PDB file of C-alpha atoms in Angstrom:
ATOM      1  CA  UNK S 875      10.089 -14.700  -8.569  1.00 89.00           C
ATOM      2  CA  UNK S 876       7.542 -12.493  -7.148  1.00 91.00           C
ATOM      3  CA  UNK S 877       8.947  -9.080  -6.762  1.00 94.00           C
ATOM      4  CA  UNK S 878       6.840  -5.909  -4.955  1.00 97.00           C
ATOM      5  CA  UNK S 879       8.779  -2.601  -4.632  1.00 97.00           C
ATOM      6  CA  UNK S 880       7.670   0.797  -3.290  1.00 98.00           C
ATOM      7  CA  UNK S 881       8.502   3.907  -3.566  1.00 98.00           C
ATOM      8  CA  UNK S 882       7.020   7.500  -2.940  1.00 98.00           C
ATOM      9  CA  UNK S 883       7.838   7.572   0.726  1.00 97.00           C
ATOM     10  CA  UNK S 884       9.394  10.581   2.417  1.00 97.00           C
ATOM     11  CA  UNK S 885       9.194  13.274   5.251  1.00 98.00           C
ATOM     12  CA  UNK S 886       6.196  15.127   5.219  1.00 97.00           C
ATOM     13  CA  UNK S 887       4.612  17.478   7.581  1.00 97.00           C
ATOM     14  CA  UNK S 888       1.728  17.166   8.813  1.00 96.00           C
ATOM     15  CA  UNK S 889      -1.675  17.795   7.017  1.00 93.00           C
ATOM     16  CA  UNK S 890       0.704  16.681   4.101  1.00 95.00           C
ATOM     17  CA  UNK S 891       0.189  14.233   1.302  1.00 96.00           C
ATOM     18  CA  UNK S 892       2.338  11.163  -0.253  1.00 97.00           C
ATOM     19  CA  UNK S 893       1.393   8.988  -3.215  1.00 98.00           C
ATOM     20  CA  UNK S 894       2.988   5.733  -2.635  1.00 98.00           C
ATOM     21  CA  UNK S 895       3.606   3.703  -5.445  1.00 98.00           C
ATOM     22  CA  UNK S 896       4.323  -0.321  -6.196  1.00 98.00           C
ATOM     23  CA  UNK S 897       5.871  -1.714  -8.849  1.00 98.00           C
ATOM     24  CA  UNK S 898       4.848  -5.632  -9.645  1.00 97.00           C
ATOM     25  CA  UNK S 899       6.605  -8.653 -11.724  1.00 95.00           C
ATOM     26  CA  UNK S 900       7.041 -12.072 -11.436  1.00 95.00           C
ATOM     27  CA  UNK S 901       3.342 -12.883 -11.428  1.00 94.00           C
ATOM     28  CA  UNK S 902       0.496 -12.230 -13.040  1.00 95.00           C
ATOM     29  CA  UNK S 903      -0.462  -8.953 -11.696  1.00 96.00           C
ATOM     30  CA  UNK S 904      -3.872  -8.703 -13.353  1.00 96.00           C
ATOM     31  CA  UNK S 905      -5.265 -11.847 -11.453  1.00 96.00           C
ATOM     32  CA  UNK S 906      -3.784 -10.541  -8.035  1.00 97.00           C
ATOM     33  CA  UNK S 907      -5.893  -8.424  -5.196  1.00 97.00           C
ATOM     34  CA  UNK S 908      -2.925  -6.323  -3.764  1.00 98.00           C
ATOM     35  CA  UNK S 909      -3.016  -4.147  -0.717  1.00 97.00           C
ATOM     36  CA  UNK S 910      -0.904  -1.555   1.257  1.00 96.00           C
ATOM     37  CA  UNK S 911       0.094  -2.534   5.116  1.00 95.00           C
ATOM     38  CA  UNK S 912       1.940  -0.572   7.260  1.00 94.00           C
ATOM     39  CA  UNK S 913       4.475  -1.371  10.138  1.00 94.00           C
ATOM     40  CA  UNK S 914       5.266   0.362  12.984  1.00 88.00           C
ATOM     41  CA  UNK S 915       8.390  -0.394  15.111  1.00 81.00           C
ATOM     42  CA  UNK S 916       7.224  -1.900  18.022  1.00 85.00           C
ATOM     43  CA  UNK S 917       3.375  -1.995  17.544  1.00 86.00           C
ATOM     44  CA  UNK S 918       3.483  -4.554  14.064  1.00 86.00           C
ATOM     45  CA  UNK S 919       1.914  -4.779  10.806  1.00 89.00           C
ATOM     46  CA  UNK S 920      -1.622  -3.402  10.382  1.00 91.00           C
ATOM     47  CA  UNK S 921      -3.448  -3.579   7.330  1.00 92.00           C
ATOM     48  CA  UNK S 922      -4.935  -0.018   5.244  1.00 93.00           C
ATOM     49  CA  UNK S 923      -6.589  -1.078   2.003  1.00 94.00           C
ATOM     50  CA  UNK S 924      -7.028  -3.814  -0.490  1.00 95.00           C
ATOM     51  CA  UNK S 925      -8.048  -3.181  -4.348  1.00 97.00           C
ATOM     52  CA  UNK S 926      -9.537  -6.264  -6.496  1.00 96.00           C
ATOM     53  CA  UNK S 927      -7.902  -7.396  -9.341  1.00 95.00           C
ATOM     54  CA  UNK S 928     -10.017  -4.787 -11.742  1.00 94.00           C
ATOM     55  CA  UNK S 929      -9.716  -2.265  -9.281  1.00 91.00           C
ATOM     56  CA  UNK S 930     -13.540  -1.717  -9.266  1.00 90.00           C
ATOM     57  CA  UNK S 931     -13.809  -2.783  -5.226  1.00 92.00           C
ATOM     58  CA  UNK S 932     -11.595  -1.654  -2.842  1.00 91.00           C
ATOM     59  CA  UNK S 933     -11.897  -2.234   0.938  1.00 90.00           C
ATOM     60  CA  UNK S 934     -10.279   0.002   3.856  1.00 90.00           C
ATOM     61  CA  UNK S 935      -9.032  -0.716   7.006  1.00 86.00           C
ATOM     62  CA  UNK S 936     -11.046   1.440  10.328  1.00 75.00           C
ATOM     63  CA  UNK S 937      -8.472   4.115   9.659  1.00 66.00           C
ATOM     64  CA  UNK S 938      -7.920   6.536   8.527  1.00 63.00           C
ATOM     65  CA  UNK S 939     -11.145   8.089   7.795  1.00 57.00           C
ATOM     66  CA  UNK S 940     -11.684   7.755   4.345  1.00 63.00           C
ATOM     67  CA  UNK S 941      -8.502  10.493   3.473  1.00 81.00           C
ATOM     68  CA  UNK S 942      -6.932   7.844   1.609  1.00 92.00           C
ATOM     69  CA  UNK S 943      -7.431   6.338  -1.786  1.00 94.00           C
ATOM     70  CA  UNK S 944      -5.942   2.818  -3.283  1.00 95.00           C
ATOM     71  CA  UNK S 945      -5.862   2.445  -7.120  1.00 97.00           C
ATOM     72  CA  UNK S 946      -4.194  -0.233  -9.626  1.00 98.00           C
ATOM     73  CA  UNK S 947      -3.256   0.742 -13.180  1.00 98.00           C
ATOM     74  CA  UNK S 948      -2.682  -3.256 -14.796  1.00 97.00           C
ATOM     75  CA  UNK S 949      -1.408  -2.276 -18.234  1.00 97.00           C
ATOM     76  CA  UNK S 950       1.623  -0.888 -15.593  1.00 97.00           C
ATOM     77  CA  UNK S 951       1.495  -3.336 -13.299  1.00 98.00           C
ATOM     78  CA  UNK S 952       1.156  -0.486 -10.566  1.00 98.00           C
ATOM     79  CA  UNK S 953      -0.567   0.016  -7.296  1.00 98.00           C
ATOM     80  CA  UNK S 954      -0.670   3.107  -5.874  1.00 98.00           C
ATOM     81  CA  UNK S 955      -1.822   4.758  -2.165  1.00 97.00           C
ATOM     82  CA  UNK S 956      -2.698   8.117  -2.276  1.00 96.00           C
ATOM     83  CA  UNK S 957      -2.659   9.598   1.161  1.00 95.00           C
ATOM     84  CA  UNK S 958      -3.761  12.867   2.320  1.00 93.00           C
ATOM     85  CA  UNK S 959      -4.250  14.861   5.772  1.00 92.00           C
ATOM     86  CA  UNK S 960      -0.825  12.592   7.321  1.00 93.00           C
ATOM     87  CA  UNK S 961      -0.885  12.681  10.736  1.00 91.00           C
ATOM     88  CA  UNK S 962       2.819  12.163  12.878  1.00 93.00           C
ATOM     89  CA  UNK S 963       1.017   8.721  14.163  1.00 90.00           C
ATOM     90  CA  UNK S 964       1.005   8.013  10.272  1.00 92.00           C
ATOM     91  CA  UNK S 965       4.983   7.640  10.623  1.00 94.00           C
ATOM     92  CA  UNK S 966       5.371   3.873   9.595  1.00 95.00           C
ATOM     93  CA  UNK S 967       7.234   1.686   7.218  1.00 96.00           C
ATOM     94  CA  UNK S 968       4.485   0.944   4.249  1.00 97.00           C
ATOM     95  CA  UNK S 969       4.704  -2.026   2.272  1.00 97.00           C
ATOM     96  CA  UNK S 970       2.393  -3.408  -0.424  1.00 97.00           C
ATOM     97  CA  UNK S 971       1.406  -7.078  -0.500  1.00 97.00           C
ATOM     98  CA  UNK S 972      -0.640  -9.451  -3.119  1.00 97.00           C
ATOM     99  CA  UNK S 973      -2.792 -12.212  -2.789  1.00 96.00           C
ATOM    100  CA  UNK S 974      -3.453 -15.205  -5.675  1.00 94.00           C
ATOM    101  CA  UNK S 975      -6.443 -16.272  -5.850  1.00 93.00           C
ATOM    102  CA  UNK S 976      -7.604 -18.176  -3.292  1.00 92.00           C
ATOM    103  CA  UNK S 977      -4.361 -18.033  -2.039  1.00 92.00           C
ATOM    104  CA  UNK S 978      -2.784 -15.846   0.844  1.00 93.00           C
ATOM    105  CA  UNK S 979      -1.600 -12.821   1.441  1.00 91.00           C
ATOM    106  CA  UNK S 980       2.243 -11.967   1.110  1.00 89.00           C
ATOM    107  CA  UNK S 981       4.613  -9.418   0.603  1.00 89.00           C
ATOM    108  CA  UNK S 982       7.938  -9.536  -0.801  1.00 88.00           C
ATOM    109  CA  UNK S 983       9.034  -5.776  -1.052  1.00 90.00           C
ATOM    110  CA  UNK S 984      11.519  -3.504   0.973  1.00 94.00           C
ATOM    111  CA  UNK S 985       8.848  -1.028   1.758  1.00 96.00           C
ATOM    112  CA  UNK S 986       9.249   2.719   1.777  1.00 98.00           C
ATOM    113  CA  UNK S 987       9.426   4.617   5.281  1.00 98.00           C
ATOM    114  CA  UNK S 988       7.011   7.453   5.357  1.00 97.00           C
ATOM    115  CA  UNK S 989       7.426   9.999   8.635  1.00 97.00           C
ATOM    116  CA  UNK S 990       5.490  12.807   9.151  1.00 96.00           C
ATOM    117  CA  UNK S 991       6.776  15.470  11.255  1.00 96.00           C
ATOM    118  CA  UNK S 992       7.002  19.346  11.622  1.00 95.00           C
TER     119      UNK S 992
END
């Protein structure tokens, strides 16, 4: 069974940083692209980054202006999102998702609720 879980998700003023984390199993993680999405109540999911299966390419959604970084470590079977310079309209439920290849995307995780507020 595919598990995704996140954690690292908190209140955080603004101008603030979180490191998000996701913990994989149930598949082989290694083979997988995984990415970070975000949800906000109301508005719906919109994507932030994707990392390839080595982690040497990574591709970012329009926002939010290059001050945050996606990584993998696969002998952990980890994905990470660091994010820096949070802004209030960062407030979202984040969830990580992976992709087989040349299969879909999916995620199958909780999610951890970052807000950012003063």
């Amino acid at each position: 069974e595919v598990q995704l879980s996140e954690s690292g998700g908190g209140l955080v003023q603004p101008g603030g940083s979180l490191r998000l984390s996701c913990a994989a199993s149930g598949f082989n993680f290694e083979d997988n692209e995984m990415g970070w999405i975000r949800q906000v109540p109301g508005v719906g999911l919109k994507w932030i980054a994707a990392i390839g299966k080595n982690g040497n390419t990574t591709n970012y959604a329009d926002f939010p202006e290059g001050q945050w970084t996606i990584s993998r470590d696969n002998s952990k079977r980890m994905v990470y999102l660091q994010m820096n310079s949070l802004k209030p309209e960062d407030t979202a439920w984040y969830y990580c998702a992976t992709r087989p290849p040349g299969g879909t995307w999916y995620r199958a995780g909780q999610g951890t609720q970052v807000t950012v507020s003063s």
